[in-house]
mmCIF file of C-alpha atoms in Angstrom:
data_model
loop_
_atom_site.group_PDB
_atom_site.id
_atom_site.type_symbol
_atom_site.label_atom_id
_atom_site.label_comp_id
_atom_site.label_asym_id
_atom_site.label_seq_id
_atom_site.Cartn_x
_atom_site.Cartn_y
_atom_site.Cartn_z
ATOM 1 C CA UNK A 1 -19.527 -14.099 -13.161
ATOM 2 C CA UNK A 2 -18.941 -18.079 -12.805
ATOM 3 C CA UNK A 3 -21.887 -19.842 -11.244
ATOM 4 C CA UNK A 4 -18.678 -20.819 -9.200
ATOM 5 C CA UNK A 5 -18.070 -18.582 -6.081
ATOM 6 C CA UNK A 6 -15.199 -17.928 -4.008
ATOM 7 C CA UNK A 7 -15.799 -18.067 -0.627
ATOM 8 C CA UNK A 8 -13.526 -15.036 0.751
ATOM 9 C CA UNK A 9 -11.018 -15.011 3.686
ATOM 10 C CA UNK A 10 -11.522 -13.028 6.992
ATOM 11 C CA UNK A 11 -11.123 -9.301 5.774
ATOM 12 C CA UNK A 12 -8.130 -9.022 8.238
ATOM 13 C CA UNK A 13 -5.405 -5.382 7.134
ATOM 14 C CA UNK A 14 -2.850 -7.016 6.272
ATOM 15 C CA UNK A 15 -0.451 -4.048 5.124
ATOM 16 C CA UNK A 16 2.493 -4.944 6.770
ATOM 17 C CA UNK A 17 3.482 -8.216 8.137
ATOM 18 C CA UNK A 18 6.520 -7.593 11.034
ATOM 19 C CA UNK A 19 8.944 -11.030 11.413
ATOM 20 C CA UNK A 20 9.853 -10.727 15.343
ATOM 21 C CA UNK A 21 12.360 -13.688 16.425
ATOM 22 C CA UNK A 22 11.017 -15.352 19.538
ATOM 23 C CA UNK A 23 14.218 -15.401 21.033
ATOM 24 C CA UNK A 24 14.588 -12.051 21.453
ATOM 25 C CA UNK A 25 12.133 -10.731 24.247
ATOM 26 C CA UNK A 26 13.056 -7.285 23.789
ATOM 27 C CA UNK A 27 11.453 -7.457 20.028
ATOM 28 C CA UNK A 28 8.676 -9.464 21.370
ATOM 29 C CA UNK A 29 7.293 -6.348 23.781
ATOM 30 C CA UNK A 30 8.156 -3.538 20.893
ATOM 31 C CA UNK A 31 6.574 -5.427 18.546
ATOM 32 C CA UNK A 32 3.443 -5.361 20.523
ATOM 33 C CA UNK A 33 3.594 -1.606 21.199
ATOM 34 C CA UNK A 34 4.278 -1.114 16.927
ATOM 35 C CA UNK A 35 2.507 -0.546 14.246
ATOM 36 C CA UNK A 36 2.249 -3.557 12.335
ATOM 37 C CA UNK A 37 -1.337 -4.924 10.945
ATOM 38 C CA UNK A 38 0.408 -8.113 11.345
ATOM 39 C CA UNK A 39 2.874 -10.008 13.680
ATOM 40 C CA UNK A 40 4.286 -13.183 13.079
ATOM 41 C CA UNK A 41 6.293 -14.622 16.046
ATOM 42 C CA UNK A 42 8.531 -16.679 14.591
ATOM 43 C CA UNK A 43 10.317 -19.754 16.074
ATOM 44 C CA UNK A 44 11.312 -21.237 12.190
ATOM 45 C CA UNK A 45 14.413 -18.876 10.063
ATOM 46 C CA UNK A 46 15.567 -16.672 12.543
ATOM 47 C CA UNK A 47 15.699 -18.712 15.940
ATOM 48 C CA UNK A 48 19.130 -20.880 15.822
ATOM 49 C CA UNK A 49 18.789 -24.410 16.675
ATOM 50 C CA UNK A 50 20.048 -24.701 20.114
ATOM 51 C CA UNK A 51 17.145 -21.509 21.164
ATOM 52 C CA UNK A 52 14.074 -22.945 19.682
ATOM 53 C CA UNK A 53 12.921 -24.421 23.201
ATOM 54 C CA UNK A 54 13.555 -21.182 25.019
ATOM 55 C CA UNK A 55 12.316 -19.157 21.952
ATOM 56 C CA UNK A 56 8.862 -21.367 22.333
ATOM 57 C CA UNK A 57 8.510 -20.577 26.129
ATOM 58 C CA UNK A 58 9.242 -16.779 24.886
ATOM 59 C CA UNK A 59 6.277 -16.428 23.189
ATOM 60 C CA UNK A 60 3.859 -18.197 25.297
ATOM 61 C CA UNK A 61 4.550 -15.938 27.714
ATOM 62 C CA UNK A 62 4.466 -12.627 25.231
ATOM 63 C CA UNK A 63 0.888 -14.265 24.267
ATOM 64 C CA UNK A 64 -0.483 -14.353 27.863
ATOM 65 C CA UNK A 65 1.458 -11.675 28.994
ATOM 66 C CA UNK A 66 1.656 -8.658 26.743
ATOM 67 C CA UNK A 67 -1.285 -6.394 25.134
ATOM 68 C CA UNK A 68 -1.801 -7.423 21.058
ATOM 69 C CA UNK A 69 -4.867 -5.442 20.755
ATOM 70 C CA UNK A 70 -5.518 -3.894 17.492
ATOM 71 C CA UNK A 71 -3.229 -6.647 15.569
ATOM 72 C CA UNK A 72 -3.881 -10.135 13.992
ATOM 73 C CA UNK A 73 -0.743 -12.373 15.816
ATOM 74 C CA UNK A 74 0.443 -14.743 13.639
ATOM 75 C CA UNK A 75 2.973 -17.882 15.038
ATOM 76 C CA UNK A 76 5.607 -19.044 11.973
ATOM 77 C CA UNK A 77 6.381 -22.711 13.408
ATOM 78 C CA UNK A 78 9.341 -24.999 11.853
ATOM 79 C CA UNK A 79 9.050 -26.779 8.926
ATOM 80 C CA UNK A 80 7.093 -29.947 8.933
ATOM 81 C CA UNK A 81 10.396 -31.534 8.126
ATOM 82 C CA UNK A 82 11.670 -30.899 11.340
ATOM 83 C CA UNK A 83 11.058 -32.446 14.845
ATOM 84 C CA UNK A 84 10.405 -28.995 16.421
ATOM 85 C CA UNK A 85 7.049 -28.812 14.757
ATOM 86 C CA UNK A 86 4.951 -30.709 16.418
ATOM 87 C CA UNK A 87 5.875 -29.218 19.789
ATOM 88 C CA UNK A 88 5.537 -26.165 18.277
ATOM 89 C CA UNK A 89 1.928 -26.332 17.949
ATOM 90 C CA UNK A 90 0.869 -28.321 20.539
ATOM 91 C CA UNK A 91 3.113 -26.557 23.484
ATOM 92 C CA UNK A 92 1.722 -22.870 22.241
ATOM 93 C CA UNK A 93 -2.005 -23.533 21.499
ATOM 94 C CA UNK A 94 -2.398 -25.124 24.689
ATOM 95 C CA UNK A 95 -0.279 -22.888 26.480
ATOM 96 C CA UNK A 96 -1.740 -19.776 25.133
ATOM 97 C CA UNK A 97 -4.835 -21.143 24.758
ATOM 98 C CA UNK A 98 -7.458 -18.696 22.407
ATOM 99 C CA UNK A 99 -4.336 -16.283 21.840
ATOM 100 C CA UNK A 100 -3.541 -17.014 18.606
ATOM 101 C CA UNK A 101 -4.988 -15.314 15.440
ATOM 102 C CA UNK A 102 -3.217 -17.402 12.722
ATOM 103 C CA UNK A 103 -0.273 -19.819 11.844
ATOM 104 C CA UNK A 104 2.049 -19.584 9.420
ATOM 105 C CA UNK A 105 3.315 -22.733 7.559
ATOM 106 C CA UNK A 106 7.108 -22.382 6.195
ATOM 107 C CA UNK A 107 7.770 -24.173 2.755
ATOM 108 C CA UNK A 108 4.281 -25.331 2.185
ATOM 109 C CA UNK A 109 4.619 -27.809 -0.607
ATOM 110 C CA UNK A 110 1.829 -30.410 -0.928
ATOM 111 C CA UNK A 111 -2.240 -29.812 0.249
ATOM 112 C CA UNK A 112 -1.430 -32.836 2.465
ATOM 113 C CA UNK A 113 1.170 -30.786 4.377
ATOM 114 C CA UNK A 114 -1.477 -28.322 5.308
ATOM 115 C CA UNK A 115 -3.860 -31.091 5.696
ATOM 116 C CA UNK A 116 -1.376 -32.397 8.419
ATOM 117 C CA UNK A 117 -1.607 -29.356 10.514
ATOM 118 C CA UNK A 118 -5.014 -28.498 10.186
ATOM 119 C CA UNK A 119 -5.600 -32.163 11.783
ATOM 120 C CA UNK A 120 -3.280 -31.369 14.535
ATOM 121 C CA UNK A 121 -4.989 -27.873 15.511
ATOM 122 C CA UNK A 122 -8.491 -29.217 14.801
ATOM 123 C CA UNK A 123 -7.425 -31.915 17.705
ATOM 124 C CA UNK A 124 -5.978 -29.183 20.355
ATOM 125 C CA UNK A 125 -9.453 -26.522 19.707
ATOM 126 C CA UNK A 126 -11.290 -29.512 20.299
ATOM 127 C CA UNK A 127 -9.686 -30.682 23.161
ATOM 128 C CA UNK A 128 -8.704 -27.173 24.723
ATOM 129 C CA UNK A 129 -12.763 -26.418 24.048
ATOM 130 C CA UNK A 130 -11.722 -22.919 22.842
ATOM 131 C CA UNK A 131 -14.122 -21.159 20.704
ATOM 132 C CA UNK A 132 -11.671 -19.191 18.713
ATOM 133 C CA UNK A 133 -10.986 -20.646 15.423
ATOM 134 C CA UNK A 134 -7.269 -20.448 13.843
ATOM 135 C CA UNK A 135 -6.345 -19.572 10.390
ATOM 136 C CA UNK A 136 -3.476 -20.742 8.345
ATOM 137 C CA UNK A 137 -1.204 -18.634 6.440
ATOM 138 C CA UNK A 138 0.730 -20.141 3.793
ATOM 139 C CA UNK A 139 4.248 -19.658 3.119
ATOM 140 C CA UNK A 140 4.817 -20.223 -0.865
ATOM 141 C CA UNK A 141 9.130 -20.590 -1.389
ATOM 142 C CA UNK A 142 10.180 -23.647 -2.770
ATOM 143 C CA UNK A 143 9.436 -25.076 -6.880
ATOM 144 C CA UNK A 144 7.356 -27.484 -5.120
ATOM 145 C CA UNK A 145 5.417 -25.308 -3.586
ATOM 146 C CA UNK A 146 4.909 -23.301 -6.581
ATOM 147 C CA UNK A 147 3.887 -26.226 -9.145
ATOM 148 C CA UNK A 148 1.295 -27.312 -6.334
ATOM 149 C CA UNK A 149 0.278 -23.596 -5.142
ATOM 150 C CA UNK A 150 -3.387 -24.122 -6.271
ATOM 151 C CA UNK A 151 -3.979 -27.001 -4.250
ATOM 152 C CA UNK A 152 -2.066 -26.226 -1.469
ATOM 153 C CA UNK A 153 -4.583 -22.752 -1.177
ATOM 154 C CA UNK A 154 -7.647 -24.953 -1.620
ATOM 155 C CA UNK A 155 -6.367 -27.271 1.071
ATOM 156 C CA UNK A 156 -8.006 -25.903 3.994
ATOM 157 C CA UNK A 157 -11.047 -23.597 5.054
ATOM 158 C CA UNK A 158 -8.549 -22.202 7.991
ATOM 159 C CA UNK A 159 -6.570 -21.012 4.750
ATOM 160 C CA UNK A 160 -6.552 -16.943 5.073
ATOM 161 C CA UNK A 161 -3.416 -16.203 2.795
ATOM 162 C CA UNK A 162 -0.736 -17.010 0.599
ATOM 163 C CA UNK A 163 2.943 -14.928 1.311
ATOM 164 C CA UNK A 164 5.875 -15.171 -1.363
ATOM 165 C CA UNK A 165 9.334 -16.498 0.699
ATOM 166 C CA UNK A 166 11.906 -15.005 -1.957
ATOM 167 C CA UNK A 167 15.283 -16.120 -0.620
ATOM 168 C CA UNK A 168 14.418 -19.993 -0.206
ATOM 169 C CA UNK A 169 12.530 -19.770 -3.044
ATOM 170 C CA UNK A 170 15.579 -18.843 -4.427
ATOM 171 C CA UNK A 171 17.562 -21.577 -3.112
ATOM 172 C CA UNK A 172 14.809 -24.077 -4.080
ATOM 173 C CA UNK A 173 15.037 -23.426 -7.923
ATOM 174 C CA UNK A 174 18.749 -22.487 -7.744
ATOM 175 C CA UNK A 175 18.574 -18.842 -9.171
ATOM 176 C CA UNK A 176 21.957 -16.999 -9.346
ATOM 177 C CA UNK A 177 21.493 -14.260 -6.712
ATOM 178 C CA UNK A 178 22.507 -14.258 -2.800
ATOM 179 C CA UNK A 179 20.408 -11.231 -2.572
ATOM 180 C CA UNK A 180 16.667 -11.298 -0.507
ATOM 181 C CA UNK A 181 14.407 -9.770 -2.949
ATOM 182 C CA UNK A 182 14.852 -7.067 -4.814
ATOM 183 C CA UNK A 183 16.170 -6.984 -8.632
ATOM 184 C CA UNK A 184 19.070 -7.951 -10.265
ATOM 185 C CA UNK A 185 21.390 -6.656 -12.669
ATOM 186 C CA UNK A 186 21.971 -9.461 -14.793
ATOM 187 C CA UNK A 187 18.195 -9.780 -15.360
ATOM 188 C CA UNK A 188 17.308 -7.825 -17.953
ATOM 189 C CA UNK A 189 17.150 -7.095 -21.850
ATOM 190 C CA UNK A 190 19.704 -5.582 -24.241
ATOM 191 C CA UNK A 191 17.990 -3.648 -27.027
ATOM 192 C CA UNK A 192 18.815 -3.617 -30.526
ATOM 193 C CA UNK A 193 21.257 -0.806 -31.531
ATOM 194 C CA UNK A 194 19.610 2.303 -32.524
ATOM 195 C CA UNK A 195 21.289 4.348 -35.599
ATOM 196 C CA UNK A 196 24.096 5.584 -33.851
ATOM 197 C CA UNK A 197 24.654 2.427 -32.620
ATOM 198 C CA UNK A 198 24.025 2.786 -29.244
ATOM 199 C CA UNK A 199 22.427 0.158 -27.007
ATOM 200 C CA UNK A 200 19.834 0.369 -24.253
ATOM 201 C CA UNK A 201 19.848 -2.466 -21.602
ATOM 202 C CA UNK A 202 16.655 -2.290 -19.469
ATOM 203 C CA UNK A 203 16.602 -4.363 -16.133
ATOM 204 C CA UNK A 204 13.126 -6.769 -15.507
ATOM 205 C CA UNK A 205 11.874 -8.071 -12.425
ATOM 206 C CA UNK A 206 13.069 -11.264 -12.123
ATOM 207 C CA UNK A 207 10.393 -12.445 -9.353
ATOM 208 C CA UNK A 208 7.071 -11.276 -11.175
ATOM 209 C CA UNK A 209 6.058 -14.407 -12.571
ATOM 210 C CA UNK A 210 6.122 -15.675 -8.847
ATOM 211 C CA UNK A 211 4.216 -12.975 -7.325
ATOM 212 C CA UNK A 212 1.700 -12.816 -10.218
ATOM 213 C CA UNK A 213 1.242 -16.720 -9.952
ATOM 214 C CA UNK A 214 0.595 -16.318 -5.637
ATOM 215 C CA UNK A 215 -1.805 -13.760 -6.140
ATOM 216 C CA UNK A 216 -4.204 -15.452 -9.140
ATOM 217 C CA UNK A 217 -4.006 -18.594 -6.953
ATOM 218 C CA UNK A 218 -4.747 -16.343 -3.887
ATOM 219 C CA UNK A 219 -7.941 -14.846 -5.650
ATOM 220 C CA UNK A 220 -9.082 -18.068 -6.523
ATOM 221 C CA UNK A 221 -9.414 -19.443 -3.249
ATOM 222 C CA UNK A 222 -10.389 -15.831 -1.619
ATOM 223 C CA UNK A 223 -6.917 -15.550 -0.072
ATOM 224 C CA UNK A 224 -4.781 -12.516 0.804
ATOM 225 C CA UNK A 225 -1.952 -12.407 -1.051
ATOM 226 C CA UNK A 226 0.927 -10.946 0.790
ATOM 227 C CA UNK A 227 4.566 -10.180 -0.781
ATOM 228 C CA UNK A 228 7.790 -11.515 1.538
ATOM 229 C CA UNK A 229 11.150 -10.209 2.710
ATOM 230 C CA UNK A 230 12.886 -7.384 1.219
ATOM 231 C CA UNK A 231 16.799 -7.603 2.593
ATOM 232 C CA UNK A 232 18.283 -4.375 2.288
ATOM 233 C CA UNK A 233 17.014 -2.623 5.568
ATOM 234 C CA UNK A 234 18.706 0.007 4.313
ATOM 235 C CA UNK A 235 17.425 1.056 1.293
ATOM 236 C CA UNK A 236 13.949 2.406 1.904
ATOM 237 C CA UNK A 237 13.323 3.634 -1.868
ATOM 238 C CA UNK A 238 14.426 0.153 -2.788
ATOM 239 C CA UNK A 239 11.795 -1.156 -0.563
ATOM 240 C CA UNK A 240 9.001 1.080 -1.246
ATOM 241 C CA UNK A 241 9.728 -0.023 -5.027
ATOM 242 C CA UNK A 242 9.239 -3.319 -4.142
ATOM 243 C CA UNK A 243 6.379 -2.823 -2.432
ATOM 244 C CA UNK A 244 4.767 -0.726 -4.963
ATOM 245 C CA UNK A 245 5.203 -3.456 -7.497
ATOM 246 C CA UNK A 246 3.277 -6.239 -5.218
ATOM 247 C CA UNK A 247 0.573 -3.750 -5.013
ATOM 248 C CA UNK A 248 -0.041 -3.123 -8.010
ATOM 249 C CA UNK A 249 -0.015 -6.917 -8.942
ATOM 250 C CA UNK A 250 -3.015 -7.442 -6.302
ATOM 251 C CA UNK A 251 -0.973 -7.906 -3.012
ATOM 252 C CA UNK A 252 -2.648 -6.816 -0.328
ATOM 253 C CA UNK A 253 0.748 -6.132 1.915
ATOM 254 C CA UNK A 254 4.719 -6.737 2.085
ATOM 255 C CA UNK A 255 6.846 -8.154 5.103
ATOM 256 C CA UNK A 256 8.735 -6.269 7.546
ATOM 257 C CA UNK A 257 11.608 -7.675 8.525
ATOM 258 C CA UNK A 258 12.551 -4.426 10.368
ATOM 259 C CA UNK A 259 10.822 -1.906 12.373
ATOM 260 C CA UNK A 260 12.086 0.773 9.806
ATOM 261 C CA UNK A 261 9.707 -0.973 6.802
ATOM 262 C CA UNK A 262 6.566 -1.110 8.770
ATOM 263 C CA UNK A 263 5.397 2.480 8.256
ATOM 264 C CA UNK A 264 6.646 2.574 4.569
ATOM 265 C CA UNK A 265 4.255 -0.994 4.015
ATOM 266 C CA UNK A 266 1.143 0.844 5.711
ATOM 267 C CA UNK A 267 2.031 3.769 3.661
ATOM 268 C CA UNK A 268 2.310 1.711 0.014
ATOM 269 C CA UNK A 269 -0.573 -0.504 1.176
ATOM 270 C CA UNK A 270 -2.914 2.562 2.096
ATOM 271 C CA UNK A 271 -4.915 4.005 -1.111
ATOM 272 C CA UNK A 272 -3.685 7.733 -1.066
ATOM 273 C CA UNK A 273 -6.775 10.469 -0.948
ATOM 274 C CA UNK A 274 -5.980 11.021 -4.267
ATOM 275 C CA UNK A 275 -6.714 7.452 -5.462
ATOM 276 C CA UNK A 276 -9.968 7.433 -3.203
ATOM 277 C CA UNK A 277 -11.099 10.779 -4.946
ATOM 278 C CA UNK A 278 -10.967 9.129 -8.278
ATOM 279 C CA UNK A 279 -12.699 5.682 -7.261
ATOM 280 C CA UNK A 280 -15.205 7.556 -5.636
ATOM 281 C CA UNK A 281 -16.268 9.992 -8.546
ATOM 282 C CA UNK A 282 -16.002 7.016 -11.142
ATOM 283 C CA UNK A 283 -18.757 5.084 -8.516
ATOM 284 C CA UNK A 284 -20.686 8.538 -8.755
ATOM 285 C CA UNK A 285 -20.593 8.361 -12.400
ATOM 286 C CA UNK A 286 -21.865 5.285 -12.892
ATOM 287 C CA UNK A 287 -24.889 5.606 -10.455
ATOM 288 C CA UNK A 288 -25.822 8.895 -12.272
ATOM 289 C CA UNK A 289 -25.155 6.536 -15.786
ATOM 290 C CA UNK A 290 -27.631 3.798 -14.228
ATOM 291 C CA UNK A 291 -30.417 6.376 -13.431
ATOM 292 C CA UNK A 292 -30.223 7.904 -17.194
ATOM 293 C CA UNK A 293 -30.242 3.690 -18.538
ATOM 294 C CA UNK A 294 -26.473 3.741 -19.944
ATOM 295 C CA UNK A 295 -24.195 1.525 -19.308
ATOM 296 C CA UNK A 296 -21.130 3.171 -19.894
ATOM 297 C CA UNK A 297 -19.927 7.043 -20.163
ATOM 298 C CA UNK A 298 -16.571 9.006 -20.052
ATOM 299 C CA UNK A 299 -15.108 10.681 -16.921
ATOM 300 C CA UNK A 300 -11.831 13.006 -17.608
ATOM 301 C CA UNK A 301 -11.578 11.723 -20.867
ATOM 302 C CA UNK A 302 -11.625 8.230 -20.196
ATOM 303 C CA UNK A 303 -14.160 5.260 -20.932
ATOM 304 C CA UNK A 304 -15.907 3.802 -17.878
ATOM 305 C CA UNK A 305 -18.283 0.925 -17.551
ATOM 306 C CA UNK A 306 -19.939 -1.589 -14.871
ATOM 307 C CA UNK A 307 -16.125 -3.219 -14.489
ATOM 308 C CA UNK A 308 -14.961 0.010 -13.652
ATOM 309 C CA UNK A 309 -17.284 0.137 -10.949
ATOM 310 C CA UNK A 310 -15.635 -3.179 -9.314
ATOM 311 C CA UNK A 311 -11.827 -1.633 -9.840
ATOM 312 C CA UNK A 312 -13.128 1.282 -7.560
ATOM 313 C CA UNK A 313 -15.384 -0.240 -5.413
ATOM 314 C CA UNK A 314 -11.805 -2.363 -4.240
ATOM 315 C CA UNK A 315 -10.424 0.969 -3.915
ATOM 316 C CA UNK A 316 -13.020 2.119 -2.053
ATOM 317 C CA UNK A 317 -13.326 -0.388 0.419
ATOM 318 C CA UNK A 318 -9.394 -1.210 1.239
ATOM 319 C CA UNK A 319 -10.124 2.878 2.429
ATOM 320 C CA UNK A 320 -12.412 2.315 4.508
ATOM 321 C CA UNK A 321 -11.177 -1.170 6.084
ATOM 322 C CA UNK A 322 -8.065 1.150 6.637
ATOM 323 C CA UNK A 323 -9.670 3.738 8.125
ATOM 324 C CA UNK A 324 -11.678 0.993 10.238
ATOM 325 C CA UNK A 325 -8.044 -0.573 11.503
#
């Protein structure tokens, strides 16, 4: 272990992430009554320009008005490039004072830019005197943002996680798809021709390196790492492949950018009994392996040692923080 530690985030679930548009009050009270881990209410993407005021108002009054208990509410302002930012924050965190849980910051692409904000809120929980401390969550989807994603998650302590924002990310490094997540056929690898001649092509995931690259700079800083948007709302297998992938890579949940992909998030994101069994007898193992002085010994066949024990501890633990949710 480096004499270096990582302080670690809040240990908020964070299985699913729901987008709600604040212009819609009819999302805004079913979203409350869902299942989601997460919320964000989101006045950035999906609010057209000529709704953002009206969108704003919208969610102070879901805030003070409807019941969030049991989920971490998260508020996705404009872009710092905009001038709808600033009134953003101020008009909802002193509004709503104490309401919030986090806010998420759309095309993060310097540590000054979350520098910026965390001024701004420091200045409002001071002045508002509330006692409940915001977090920031961190929305990683532009080649900026990516070449500066280390310093942009050691920016801040409010700094609770890092999400991937596919389709602008997209947009920002010009890659030929109109799709929002998901693979594509034209990435992929044509094999060499076996004796009858015959070619295999095999199709790659053509956002891995991004993902992988969020969640080691997630780690570092003791930050959730969280996949984004996956577009077809229709195709559940689709999504539940995508969301198996970012789980496997260390994500610790996927957006929902429908109802419909909440459950199958909580479901991906949830270690299955099965998985829980085996973490649990390999942390069995090793405490009987500590009592008789080894260090390592074989369960089912296979080779496990003290790392093994920090592989299913994680296991272990996302269990019970689900079970605790």
């Amino acid at each position: 272990m480096s004499f270096t530690l990582v302080d670690q985030a809040p240990a908020r679930l964070n299985r699913s992430e729901q987008a709600v548009p604040g212009s819609n009050t009819k999302f805004l009270e079913k979203a409350a009554k869902g299942d989601a881990d997460v919320v964000f209410l989101d006045l950035e993407d999906a609010v057209a320009p000529s709704e953002k005021e009206q969108a704003r108002k919208n969610i102070i009054a879901a805030l003070n008005d409807l019941d969030w208990s049991g989920k971490t509410v998260s508020l996705r302002i404009n872009g710092l490039d905009t001038h709808y930012m600033y009134r953003d924050v101020i008009d909802v965190l002193e509004q709503a004072p104490g309401k919030l849980d986090l806010i998420m910051i759309p095309k993060a692409g310097t540590a000054a830019d979350v520098y910026a904000l965390d001024m701004l809120v420091t200045q409002i929980e001071t002045a508002t005197k509330v006692d409940k401390r915001i977090g920031f969550e961190l929305i990683i989807e532009t080649a900026l943002g990516m070449r500066n994603i280390h310093e942009i998650a050691g920016a801040s302590p409010r700094n609770e996680s890092l999400h991937f924002g596919v389709a602008d990310y997209a947009a920002s490094t010009k890659a030929r798809t109109t799709a929002i997540g998901g693979p594509n056929a034209d990435y992929g690898v044509l094999t060499d021709p076996l004796d009858d001649g015959q070619r295999a092509y095999h199709w790659g995931d053509m956002w891995h390196y991004a993902i992988a690259r969020m969640v080691v700079a997630a780690r570092a800083h003791g930050l959730r790492p969280v996949d984004g948007p996956f577009g077809d709302i229709g195709d559940q297998d689709g999504y539940r492949a995508q969301a198996l992938r970012a789980a496997v890579l260390g994500c610790e949940g996927k957006w929902a950018i429908h109802p419909s992909q909440v459950t199958l998030a909580n479901e991906v994101f949830s270690p299955s009994d099965k998985e829980v069994a085996h973490a649990q007898a390999i942390l069995d193992a090793m405490e009987q392996a500590g009592k008789e002085g080894k260090g390592a010994v074989t369960l089912n066949g296979r080779l496990i040692d003290i790392a093994s024990i920090k592989q299913a501890q994680v296991m272990v633990d996302k269990a019970r923080q689900v079970r605790a949710g």
